[in-house]
PDB file of C-alpha atoms in Angstrom:
ATOM      1  CA  UNK A 158      39.339 -45.580   2.063  1.00  0.00           C
ATOM      2  CA  UNK A 159      41.961 -43.491   0.277  1.00  0.00           C
ATOM      3  CA  UNK A 160      39.556 -40.552   0.216  1.00  0.00           C
ATOM      4  CA  UNK A 161      39.107 -40.735   3.974  1.00  0.00           C
ATOM      5  CA  UNK A 162      42.871 -40.997   4.453  1.00  0.00           C
ATOM      6  CA  UNK A 163      43.431 -37.951   2.244  1.00  0.00           C
ATOM      7  CA  UNK A 164      40.725 -35.938   4.002  1.00  0.00           C
ATOM      8  CA  UNK A 165      41.978 -36.798   7.490  1.00  0.00           C
ATOM      9  CA  UNK A 166      45.582 -36.119   6.482  1.00  0.00           C
ATOM     10  CA  UNK A 167      44.651 -32.722   5.029  1.00  0.00           C
ATOM     11  CA  UNK A 168      42.643 -31.653   8.086  1.00  0.00           C
ATOM     12  CA  UNK A 169      45.474 -32.700  10.406  1.00  0.00           C
ATOM     13  CA  UNK A 170      48.035 -30.828   8.310  1.00  0.00           C
ATOM     14  CA  UNK A 171      45.945 -27.646   8.187  1.00  0.00           C
ATOM     15  CA  UNK A 172      45.431 -27.613  11.951  1.00  0.00           C
ATOM     16  CA  UNK A 173      49.126 -28.336  12.457  1.00  0.00           C
ATOM     17  CA  UNK A 174      49.904 -25.323  10.256  1.00  0.00           C
ATOM     18  CA  UNK A 175      47.626 -23.139  12.378  1.00  0.00           C
ATOM     19  CA  UNK A 176      49.370 -24.367  15.549  1.00  0.00           C
ATOM     20  CA  UNK A 177      52.789 -23.686  14.045  1.00  0.00           C
ATOM     21  CA  UNK A 178      51.563 -20.277  12.881  1.00  0.00           C
ATOM     22  CA  UNK A 179      50.632 -19.503  16.485  1.00  0.00           C
ATOM     23  CA  UNK A 180      54.119 -20.531  17.644  1.00  0.00           C
ATOM     24  CA  UNK A 181      55.695 -18.400  14.918  1.00  0.00           C
ATOM     25  CA  UNK A 182      53.492 -15.417  15.760  1.00  0.00           C
ATOM     26  CA  UNK A 183      54.496 -15.610  19.423  1.00  0.00           C
ATOM     27  CA  UNK A 184      58.172 -15.982  18.512  1.00  0.00           C
ATOM     28  CA  UNK A 185      58.033 -12.983  16.134  1.00  0.00           C
ATOM     29  CA  UNK A 186      56.004 -10.966  18.683  1.00  0.00           C
ATOM     30  CA  UNK A 187      53.195 -10.208  16.254  1.00  0.00           C
ATOM     31  CA  UNK A 188      50.392  -7.862  17.189  1.00  0.00           C
ATOM     32  CA  UNK A 189      47.845 -10.081  18.952  1.00  0.00           C
ATOM     33  CA  UNK A 190      45.171  -7.379  18.751  1.00  0.00           C
ATOM     34  CA  UNK A 191      45.108  -7.892  14.992  1.00  0.00           C
ATOM     35  CA  UNK A 192      41.904  -9.643  13.784  1.00  0.00           C
ATOM     36  CA  UNK A 193      43.890 -12.355  11.981  1.00  0.00           C
ATOM     37  CA  UNK A 194      45.949 -13.036  15.108  1.00  0.00           C
ATOM     38  CA  UNK A 195      42.768 -13.202  17.155  1.00  0.00           C
ATOM     39  CA  UNK A 196      41.371 -15.740  14.676  1.00  0.00           C
ATOM     40  CA  UNK A 197      44.439 -17.971  15.035  1.00  0.00           C
ATOM     41  CA  UNK A 198      44.298 -17.745  18.829  1.00  0.00           C
ATOM     42  CA  UNK A 199      40.564 -18.529  18.945  1.00  0.00           C
ATOM     43  CA  UNK A 200      40.989 -21.606  16.750  1.00  0.00           C
ATOM     44  CA  UNK A 201      43.844 -23.017  18.820  1.00  0.00           C
ATOM     45  CA  UNK A 202      42.792 -21.912  22.312  1.00  0.00           C
ATOM     46  CA  UNK A 203      40.399 -24.814  23.115  1.00  0.00           C
ATOM     47  CA  UNK A 204      43.261 -27.312  22.908  1.00  0.00           C
ATOM     48  CA  UNK A 205      46.232 -25.147  23.889  1.00  0.00           C
ATOM     49  CA  UNK A 206      44.581 -23.313  26.796  1.00  0.00           C
ATOM     50  CA  UNK A 207      44.372 -26.268  29.204  1.00  0.00           C
ATOM     51  CA  UNK A 208      47.810 -27.561  28.168  1.00  0.00           C
ATOM     52  CA  UNK A 209      49.522 -24.230  28.871  1.00  0.00           C
ATOM     53  CA  UNK A 210      48.725 -24.660  32.568  1.00  0.00           C
ATOM     54  CA  UNK A 211      50.622 -27.965  32.571  1.00  0.00           C
ATOM     55  CA  UNK A 212      53.360 -27.294  29.996  1.00  0.00           C
ATOM     56  CA  UNK A 213      55.118 -23.934  30.445  1.00  0.00           C
ATOM     57  CA  UNK A 214      56.586 -22.055  27.473  1.00  0.00           C
ATOM     58  CA  UNK A 215      60.313 -22.330  26.756  1.00  0.00           C
ATOM     59  CA  UNK A 216      61.312 -18.693  26.412  1.00  0.00           C
ATOM     60  CA  UNK A 217      59.585 -17.144  23.398  1.00  0.00           C
ATOM     61  CA  UNK A 218      58.512 -20.578  22.069  1.00  0.00           C
ATOM     62  CA  UNK A 219      55.110 -21.972  23.018  1.00  0.00           C
ATOM     63  CA  UNK A 220      55.951 -25.565  23.936  1.00  0.00           C
ATOM     64  CA  UNK A 221      52.304 -26.631  24.337  1.00  0.00           C
ATOM     65  CA  UNK A 222      51.529 -25.725  20.714  1.00  0.00           C
ATOM     66  CA  UNK A 223      54.665 -27.506  19.524  1.00  0.00           C
ATOM     67  CA  UNK A 224      53.744 -30.616  21.502  1.00  0.00           C
ATOM     68  CA  UNK A 225      50.236 -30.725  20.030  1.00  0.00           C
ATOM     69  CA  UNK A 226      51.681 -30.164  16.534  1.00  0.00           C
ATOM     70  CA  UNK A 227      54.065 -33.088  17.075  1.00  0.00           C
ATOM     71  CA  UNK A 228      51.247 -35.314  18.366  1.00  0.00           C
ATOM     72  CA  UNK A 229      49.191 -34.432  15.291  1.00  0.00           C
ATOM     73  CA  UNK A 230      52.202 -35.304  13.119  1.00  0.00           C
ATOM     74  CA  UNK A 231      52.416 -38.708  14.835  1.00  0.00           C
ATOM     75  CA  UNK A 232      48.705 -39.246  14.162  1.00  0.00           C
ATOM     76  CA  UNK A 233      49.208 -38.235  10.530  1.00  0.00           C
ATOM     77  CA  UNK A 234      52.112 -40.678  10.189  1.00  0.00           C
ATOM     78  CA  UNK A 235      49.943 -43.453  11.638  1.00  0.00           C
ATOM     79  CA  UNK A 236      47.124 -42.568   9.221  1.00  0.00           C
ATOM     80  CA  UNK A 237      49.447 -42.435   6.209  1.00  0.00           C
ATOM     81  CA  UNK A 238      51.346 -45.634   6.996  1.00  0.00           C
ATOM     82  CA  UNK A 239      48.238 -47.442   8.293  1.00  0.00           C
ATOM     83  CA  UNK A 240      50.312 -48.821  11.169  1.00  0.00           C
ATOM     84  CA  UNK A 241      49.292 -48.656  14.813  1.00  0.00           C
ATOM     85  CA  UNK A 242      52.627 -49.640  16.357  1.00  0.00           C
ATOM     86  CA  UNK A 243      54.904 -46.982  17.786  1.00  0.00           C
ATOM     87  CA  UNK A 244      58.163 -48.087  16.249  1.00  0.00           C
ATOM     88  CA  UNK A 245      61.060 -45.751  15.589  1.00  0.00           C
ATOM     89  CA  UNK A 246      59.970 -45.220  11.986  1.00  0.00           C
ATOM     90  CA  UNK A 247      56.725 -43.565  13.143  1.00  0.00           C
ATOM     91  CA  UNK A 248      58.642 -41.080  15.313  1.00  0.00           C
ATOM     92  CA  UNK A 249      61.113 -40.307  12.522  1.00  0.00           C
ATOM     93  CA  UNK A 250      58.256 -39.900  10.045  1.00  0.00           C
ATOM     94  CA  UNK A 251      56.441 -37.591  12.478  1.00  0.00           C
ATOM     95  CA  UNK A 252      59.508 -35.359  12.810  1.00  0.00           C
ATOM     96  CA  UNK A 253      59.904 -35.270   9.020  1.00  0.00           C
ATOM     97  CA  UNK A 254      56.205 -34.484   8.564  1.00  0.00           C
ATOM     98  CA  UNK A 255      56.510 -31.659  11.100  1.00  0.00           C
ATOM     99  CA  UNK A 256      59.588 -30.249   9.330  1.00  0.00           C
ATOM    100  CA  UNK A 257      57.787 -30.471   5.982  1.00  0.00           C
ATOM    101  CA  UNK A 258      54.805 -28.631   7.448  1.00  0.00           C
ATOM    102  CA  UNK A 259      57.088 -25.898   8.807  1.00  0.00           C
ATOM    103  CA  UNK A 260      58.657 -25.522   5.357  1.00  0.00           C
ATOM    104  CA  UNK A 261      55.245 -25.350   3.687  1.00  0.00           C
ATOM    105  CA  UNK A 262      54.074 -22.745   6.188  1.00  0.00           C
ATOM    106  CA  UNK A 263      57.119 -20.557   5.521  1.00  0.00           C
ATOM    107  CA  UNK A 264      56.621 -20.964   1.770  1.00  0.00           C
ATOM    108  CA  UNK A 265      52.946 -19.988   1.871  1.00  0.00           C
ATOM    109  CA  UNK A 266      53.506 -17.035   4.198  1.00  0.00           C
ATOM    110  CA  UNK A 267      56.225 -15.627   1.926  1.00  0.00           C
ATOM    111  CA  UNK A 268      54.231 -16.289  -1.253  1.00  0.00           C
ATOM    112  CA  UNK A 269      51.021 -14.705   0.042  1.00  0.00           C
ATOM    113  CA  UNK A 270      52.989 -11.757   1.424  1.00  0.00           C
ATOM    114  CA  UNK A 271      54.714 -11.183  -1.938  1.00  0.00           C
ATOM    115  CA  UNK A 272      51.454 -11.403  -3.890  1.00  0.00           C
ATOM    116  CA  UNK A 273      49.649  -9.100  -1.451  1.00  0.00           C
ATOM    117  CA  UNK A 274      52.451  -6.547  -1.706  1.00  0.00           C
ATOM    118  CA  UNK A 275      51.905  -6.381  -5.474  1.00  0.00           C
ATOM    119  CA  UNK A 276      48.100  -6.378  -5.447  1.00  0.00           C
ATOM    120  CA  UNK A 277      46.811  -4.706  -2.285  1.00  0.00           C
ATOM    121  CA  UNK A 278      45.949  -1.031  -2.183  1.00  0.00           C
ATOM    122  CA  UNK A 279      46.371  -0.564   1.545  1.00  0.00           C
ATOM    123  CA  UNK A 280      47.491  -2.555   4.539  1.00  0.00           C
ATOM    124  CA  UNK A 281      45.046  -5.281   5.448  1.00  0.00           C
ATOM    125  CA  UNK A 282      45.243  -7.024   8.829  1.00  0.00           C
ATOM    126  CA  UNK A 283      46.527 -10.214   7.201  1.00  0.00           C
ATOM    127  CA  UNK A 284      49.250  -8.366   5.313  1.00  0.00           C
ATOM    128  CA  UNK A 285      50.390  -6.628   8.486  1.00  0.00           C
ATOM    129  CA  UNK A 286      50.770  -9.962  10.331  1.00  0.00           C
ATOM    130  CA  UNK A 287      52.519 -11.578   7.354  1.00  0.00           C
ATOM    131  CA  UNK A 288      55.044  -8.735   7.264  1.00  0.00           C
ATOM    132  CA  UNK A 289      55.666  -9.153  10.991  1.00  0.00           C
ATOM    133  CA  UNK A 290      56.166 -12.900  10.484  1.00  0.00           C
ATOM    134  CA  UNK A 291      58.466 -12.614   7.488  1.00  0.00           C
ATOM    135  CA  UNK A 292      60.646  -9.743   8.681  1.00  0.00           C
ATOM    136  CA  UNK A 293      62.866 -11.813  11.033  1.00  0.00           C
ATOM    137  CA  UNK A 294      63.447 -14.311   8.217  1.00  0.00           C
ATOM    138  CA  UNK A 295      64.064 -11.800   5.445  1.00  0.00           C
ATOM    139  CA  UNK A 296      66.186  -9.192   7.238  1.00  0.00           C
ATOM    140  CA  UNK A 297      69.453 -11.224   7.040  1.00  0.00           C
ATOM    141  CA  UNK A 298      68.815 -11.800   3.333  1.00  0.00           C
ATOM    142  CA  UNK A 299      68.096  -8.092   2.790  1.00  0.00           C
ATOM    143  CA  UNK A 300      71.441  -7.153   4.340  1.00  0.00           C
ATOM    144  CA  UNK A 301      73.262  -9.373   1.837  1.00  0.00           C
ATOM    145  CA  UNK A 302      71.011  -8.675  -1.159  1.00  0.00           C
ATOM    146  CA  UNK A 303      70.055  -4.963  -1.216  1.00  0.00           C
ATOM    147  CA  UNK A 304      67.039  -3.647  -3.132  1.00  0.00           C
ATOM    148  CA  UNK A 305      67.873  -2.719  -6.715  1.00  0.00           C
ATOM    149  CA  UNK A 306      65.846  -0.009  -8.365  1.00  0.00           C
ATOM    150  CA  UNK A 307      63.123  -0.156  -5.725  1.00  0.00           C
ATOM    151  CA  UNK A 308      62.591  -3.896  -6.218  1.00  0.00           C
ATOM    152  CA  UNK A 309      63.088  -6.171  -3.231  1.00  0.00           C
ATOM    153  CA  UNK A 310      64.512  -9.536  -4.325  1.00  0.00           C
ATOM    154  CA  UNK A 311      64.593 -11.078  -0.833  1.00  0.00           C
ATOM    155  CA  UNK A 312      61.244 -12.931  -0.856  1.00  0.00           C
TER     156      UNK A 312
END
């Protein structure tokens, strides 16, 4: 039973990360003609497409993707706690799970971007999208902490 719980929890978290990545890509105005961006859109479109007709976006933030990510976080909290009631603790746990997933997504994007900047020979489509995602987060840090000797300490 614990194996099934772990597997279901992992699948839910990965799909939640993809949904949050789509929200982040729309907020950062990433190039949606990029193959990696197209992959993210194609994975999330079957669920988000019908919801976008009902739930409009709130400015640059895709509210339909955020709603589905929150619903998946509620399902993950129910799976982890093995409780089917909708008490306040489930909603609080779902918000905390969603915040943890956002933090993990930011961590992995920055880590993969830093490693790819050291290793890659040219710009790959994934690296281009990761740079577009990380730039709004890193630019305030780069103003405070300038590059020293050609080394960027911001990520």
